[in-house]
PDB file of C-alpha atoms in Angstrom:
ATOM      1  CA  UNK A1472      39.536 -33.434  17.452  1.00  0.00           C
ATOM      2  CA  UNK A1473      42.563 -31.658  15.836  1.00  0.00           C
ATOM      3  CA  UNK A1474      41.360 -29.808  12.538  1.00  0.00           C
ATOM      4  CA  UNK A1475      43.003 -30.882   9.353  1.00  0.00           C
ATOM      5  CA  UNK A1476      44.790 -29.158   7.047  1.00  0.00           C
ATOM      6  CA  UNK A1477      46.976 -27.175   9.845  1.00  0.00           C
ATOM      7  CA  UNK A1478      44.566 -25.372  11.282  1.00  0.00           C
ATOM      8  CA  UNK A1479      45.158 -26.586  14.726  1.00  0.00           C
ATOM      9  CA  UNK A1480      41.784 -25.672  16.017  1.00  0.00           C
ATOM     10  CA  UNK A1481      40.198 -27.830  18.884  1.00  0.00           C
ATOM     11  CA  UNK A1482      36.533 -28.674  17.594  1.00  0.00           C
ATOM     12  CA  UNK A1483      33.856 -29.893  20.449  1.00  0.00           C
ATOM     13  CA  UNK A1484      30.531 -30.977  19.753  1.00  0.00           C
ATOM     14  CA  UNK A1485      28.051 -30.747  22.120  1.00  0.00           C
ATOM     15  CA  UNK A1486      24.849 -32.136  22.304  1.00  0.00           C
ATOM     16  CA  UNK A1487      21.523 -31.472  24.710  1.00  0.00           C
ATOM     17  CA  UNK A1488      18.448 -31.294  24.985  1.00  0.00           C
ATOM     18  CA  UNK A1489      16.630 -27.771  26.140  1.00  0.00           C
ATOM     19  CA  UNK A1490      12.831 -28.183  27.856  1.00  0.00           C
ATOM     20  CA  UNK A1491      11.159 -26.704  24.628  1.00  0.00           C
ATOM     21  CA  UNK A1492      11.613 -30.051  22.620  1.00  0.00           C
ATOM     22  CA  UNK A1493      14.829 -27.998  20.390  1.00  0.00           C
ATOM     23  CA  UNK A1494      17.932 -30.287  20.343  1.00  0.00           C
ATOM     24  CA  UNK A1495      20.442 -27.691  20.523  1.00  0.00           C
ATOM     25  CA  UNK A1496      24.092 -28.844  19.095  1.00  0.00           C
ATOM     26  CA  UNK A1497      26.985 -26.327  19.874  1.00  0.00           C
ATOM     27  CA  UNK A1498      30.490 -26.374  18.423  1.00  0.00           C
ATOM     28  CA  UNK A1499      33.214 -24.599  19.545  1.00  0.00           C
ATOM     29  CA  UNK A1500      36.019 -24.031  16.951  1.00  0.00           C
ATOM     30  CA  UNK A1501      38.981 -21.400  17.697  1.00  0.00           C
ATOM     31  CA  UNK A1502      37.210 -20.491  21.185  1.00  0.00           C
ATOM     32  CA  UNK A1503      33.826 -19.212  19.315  1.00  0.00           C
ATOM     33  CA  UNK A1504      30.669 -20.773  19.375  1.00  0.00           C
ATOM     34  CA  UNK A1505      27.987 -22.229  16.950  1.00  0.00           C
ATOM     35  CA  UNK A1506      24.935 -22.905  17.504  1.00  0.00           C
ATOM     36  CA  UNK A1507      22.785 -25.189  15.563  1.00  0.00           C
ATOM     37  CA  UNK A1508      19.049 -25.193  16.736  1.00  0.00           C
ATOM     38  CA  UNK A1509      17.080 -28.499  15.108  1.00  0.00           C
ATOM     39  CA  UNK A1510      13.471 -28.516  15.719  1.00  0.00           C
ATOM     40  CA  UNK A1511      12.087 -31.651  16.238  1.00  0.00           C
ATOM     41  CA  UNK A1512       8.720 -31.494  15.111  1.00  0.00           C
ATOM     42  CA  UNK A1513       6.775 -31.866  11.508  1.00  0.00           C
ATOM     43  CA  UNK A1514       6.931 -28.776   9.733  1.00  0.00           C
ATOM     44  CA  UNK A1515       4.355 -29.732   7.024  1.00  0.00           C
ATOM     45  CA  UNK A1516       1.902 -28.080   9.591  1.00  0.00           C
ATOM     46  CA  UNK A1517       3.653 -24.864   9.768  1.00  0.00           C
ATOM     47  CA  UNK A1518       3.354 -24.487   5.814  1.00  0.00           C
ATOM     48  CA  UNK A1519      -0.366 -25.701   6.193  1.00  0.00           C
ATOM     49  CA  UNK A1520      -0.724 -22.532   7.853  1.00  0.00           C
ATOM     50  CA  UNK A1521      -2.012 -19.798   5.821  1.00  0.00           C
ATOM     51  CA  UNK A1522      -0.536 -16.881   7.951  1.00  0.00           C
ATOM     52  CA  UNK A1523       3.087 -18.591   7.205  1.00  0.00           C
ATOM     53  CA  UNK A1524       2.323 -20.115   3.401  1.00  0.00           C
ATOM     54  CA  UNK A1525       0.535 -16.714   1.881  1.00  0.00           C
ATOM     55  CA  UNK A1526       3.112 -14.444   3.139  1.00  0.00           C
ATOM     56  CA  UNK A1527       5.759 -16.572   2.301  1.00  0.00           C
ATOM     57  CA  UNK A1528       4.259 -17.236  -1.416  1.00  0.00           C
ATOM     58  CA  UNK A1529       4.207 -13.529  -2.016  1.00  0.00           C
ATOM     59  CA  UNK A1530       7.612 -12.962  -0.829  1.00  0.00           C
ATOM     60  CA  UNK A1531       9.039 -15.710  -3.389  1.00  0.00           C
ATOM     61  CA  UNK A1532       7.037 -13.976  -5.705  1.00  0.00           C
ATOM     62  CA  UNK A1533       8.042 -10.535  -5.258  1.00  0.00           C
ATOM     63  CA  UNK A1534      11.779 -11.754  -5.484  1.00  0.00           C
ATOM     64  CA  UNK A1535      10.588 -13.639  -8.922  1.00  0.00           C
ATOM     65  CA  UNK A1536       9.242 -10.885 -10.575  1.00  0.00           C
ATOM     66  CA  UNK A1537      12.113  -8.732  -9.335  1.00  0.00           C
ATOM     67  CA  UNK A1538      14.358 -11.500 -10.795  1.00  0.00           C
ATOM     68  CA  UNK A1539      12.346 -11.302 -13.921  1.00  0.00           C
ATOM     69  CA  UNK A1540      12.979  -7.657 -14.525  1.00  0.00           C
ATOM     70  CA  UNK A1541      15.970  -6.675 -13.840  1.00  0.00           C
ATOM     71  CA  UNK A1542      17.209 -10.212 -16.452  1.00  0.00           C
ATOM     72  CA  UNK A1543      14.953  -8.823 -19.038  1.00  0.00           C
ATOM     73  CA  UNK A1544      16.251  -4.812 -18.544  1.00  0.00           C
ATOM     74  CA  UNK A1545      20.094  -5.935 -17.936  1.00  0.00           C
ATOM     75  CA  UNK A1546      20.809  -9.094 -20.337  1.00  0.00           C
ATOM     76  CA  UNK A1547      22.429  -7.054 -22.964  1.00  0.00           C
ATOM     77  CA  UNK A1548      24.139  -4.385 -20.454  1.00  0.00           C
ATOM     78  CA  UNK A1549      27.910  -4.659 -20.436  1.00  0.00           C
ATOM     79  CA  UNK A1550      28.617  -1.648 -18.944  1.00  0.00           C
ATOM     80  CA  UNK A1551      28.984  -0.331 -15.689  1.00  0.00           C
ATOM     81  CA  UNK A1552      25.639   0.183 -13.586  1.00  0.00           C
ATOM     82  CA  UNK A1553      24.940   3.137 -11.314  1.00  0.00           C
ATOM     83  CA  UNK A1554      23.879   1.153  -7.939  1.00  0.00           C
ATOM     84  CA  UNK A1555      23.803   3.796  -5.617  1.00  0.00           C
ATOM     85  CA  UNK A1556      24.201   7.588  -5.294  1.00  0.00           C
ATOM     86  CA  UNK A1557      24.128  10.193  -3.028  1.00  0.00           C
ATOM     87  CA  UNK A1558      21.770  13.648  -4.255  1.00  0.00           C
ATOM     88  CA  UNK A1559      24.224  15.798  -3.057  1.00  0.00           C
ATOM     89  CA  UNK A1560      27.527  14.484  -4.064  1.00  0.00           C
ATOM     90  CA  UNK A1561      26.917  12.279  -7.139  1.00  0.00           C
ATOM     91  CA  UNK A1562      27.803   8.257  -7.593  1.00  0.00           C
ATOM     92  CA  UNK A1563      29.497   6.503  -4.606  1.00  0.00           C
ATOM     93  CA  UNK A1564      28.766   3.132  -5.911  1.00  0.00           C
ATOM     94  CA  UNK A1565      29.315   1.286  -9.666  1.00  0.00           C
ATOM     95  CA  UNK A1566      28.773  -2.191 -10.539  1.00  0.00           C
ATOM     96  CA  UNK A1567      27.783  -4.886 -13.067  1.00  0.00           C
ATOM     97  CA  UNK A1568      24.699  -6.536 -13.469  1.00  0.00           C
ATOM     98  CA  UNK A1569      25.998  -9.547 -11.630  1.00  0.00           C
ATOM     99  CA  UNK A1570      25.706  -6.611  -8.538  1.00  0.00           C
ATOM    100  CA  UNK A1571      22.001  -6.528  -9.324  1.00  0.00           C
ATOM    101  CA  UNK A1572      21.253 -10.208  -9.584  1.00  0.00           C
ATOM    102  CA  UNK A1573      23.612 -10.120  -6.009  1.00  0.00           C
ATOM    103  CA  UNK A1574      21.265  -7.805  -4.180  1.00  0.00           C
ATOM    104  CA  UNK A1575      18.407 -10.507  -5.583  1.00  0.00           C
ATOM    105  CA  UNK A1576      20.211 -13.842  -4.418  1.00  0.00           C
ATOM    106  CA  UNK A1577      21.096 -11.391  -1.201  1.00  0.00           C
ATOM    107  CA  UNK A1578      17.543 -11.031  -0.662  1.00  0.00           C
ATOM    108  CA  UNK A1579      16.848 -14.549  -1.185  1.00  0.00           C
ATOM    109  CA  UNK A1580      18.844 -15.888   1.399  1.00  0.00           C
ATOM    110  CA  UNK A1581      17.711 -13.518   3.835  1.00  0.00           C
ATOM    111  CA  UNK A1582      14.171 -15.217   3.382  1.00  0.00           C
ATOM    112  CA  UNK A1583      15.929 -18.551   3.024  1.00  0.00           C
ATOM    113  CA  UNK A1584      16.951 -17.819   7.115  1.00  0.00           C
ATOM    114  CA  UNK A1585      13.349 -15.457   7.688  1.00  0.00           C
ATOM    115  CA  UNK A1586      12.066 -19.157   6.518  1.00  0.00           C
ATOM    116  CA  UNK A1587      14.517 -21.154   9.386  1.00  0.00           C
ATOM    117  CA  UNK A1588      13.640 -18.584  11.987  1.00  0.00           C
ATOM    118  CA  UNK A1589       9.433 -19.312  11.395  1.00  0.00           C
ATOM    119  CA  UNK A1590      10.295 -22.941  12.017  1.00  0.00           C
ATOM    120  CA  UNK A1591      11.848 -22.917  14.793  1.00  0.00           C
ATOM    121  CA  UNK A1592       9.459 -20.075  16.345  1.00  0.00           C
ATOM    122  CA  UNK A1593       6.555 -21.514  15.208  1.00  0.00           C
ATOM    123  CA  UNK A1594       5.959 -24.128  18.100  1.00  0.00           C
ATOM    124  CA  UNK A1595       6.837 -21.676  20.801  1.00  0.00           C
ATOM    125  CA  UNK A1596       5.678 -18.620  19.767  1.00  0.00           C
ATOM    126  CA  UNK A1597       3.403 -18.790  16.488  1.00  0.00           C
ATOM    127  CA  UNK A1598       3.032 -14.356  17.053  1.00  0.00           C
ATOM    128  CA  UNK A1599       6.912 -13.760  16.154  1.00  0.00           C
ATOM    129  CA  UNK A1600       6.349 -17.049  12.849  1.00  0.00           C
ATOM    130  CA  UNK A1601       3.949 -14.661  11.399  1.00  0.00           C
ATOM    131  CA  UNK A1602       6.062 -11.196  12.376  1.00  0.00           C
ATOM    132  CA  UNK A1603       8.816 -12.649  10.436  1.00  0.00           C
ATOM    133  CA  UNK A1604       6.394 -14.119   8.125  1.00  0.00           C
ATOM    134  CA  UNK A1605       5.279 -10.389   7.412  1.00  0.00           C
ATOM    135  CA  UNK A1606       8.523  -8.889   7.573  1.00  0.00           C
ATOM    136  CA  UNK A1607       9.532 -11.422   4.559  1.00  0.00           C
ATOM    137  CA  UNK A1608       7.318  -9.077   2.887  1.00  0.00           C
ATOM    138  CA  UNK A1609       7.766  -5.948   3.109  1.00  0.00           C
ATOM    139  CA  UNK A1610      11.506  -6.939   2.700  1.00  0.00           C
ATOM    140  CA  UNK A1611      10.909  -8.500  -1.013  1.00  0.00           C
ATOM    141  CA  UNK A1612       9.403  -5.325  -1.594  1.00  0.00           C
ATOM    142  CA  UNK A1613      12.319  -3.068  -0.704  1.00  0.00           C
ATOM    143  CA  UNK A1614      14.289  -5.627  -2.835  1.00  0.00           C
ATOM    144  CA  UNK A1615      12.034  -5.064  -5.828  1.00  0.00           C
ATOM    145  CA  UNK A1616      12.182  -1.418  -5.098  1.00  0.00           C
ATOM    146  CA  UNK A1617      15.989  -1.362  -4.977  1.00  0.00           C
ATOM    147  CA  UNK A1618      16.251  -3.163  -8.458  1.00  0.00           C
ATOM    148  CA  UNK A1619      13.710  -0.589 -10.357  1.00  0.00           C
ATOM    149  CA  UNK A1620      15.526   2.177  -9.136  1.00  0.00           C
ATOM    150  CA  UNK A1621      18.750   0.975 -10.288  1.00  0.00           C
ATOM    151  CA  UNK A1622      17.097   0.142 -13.496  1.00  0.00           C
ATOM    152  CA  UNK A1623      15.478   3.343 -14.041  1.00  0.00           C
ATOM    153  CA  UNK A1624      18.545   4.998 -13.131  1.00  0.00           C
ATOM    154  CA  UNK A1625      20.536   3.024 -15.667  1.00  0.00           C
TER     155      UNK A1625
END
């Protein structure tokens, strides 16, 4: 199928099954590849699972609270923010608040995909579901760290 809008790309869809009960659905546009993985079974009982739903809870929350102060320290802030800085050599890096609340959404994607990767895992391995599960963590904390740094800086 030719692309519209002149972008002459050739577009394949391919569709298969793999033995672990995964439908796996690849496209190729402009000779790269990807790949869509679609688990095909309930994932109500993966978030019955309190090794997934705790961690996952507390991550959410983390990036709320994180949410919560950096909106109430930067509402009135027009200026420029210091968001990072070297010890040695001074400020590298100035932004906006929007920069802030990027690092935030940033963060909430990455669980957004930490969340993807536990359902696909889960079935197969449920050892790497609750790694990432963990790591969703410990990564909303660095988040929240980032954020009061770059408030207390400011």
């Amino acid at each position: 199928m030719i692309l519209p809008s002149g972008l002459r790309a050739l577009a394949t869809a391919l569709s298969f099954r793999i033995p672990n009960k995964l439908s796996l659905r690849a496209i190729l546009w402009r000779g790269g590849y990807l790949f869509l993985i679609q688990p095909s079974y309930n994932t109500t009982r993966m978030l019955k699972d309190t090794y997934i739903s705790t961690p996952l809870a507390l991550s959410f929350l983390l990036l709320l609270i994180s949410f919560g102060i950096a909106y109430s320290s930067l509402k009135n802030v027009d200026s420029l923010l210091v968001i990072h800085f070297v010890g040695n050599q001074g400020i590298d890096f100035l932004g906006t608040p929007n920069d802030v609340f990027g690092i935030i959404f940033s963060g909430l994607a990455t669980s957004l995909i930490n969340i993807f990767l536990i359902n696909v895992f889960y079935k197969r391995s449920k050892f790497f579901s609750y790694l990432i599960a963990f790591f969703n963590i410990f990564f909303s904390v660095l988040i929240l760290i980032a954020v009061a740094v770059i408030i207390s800086v400011n």
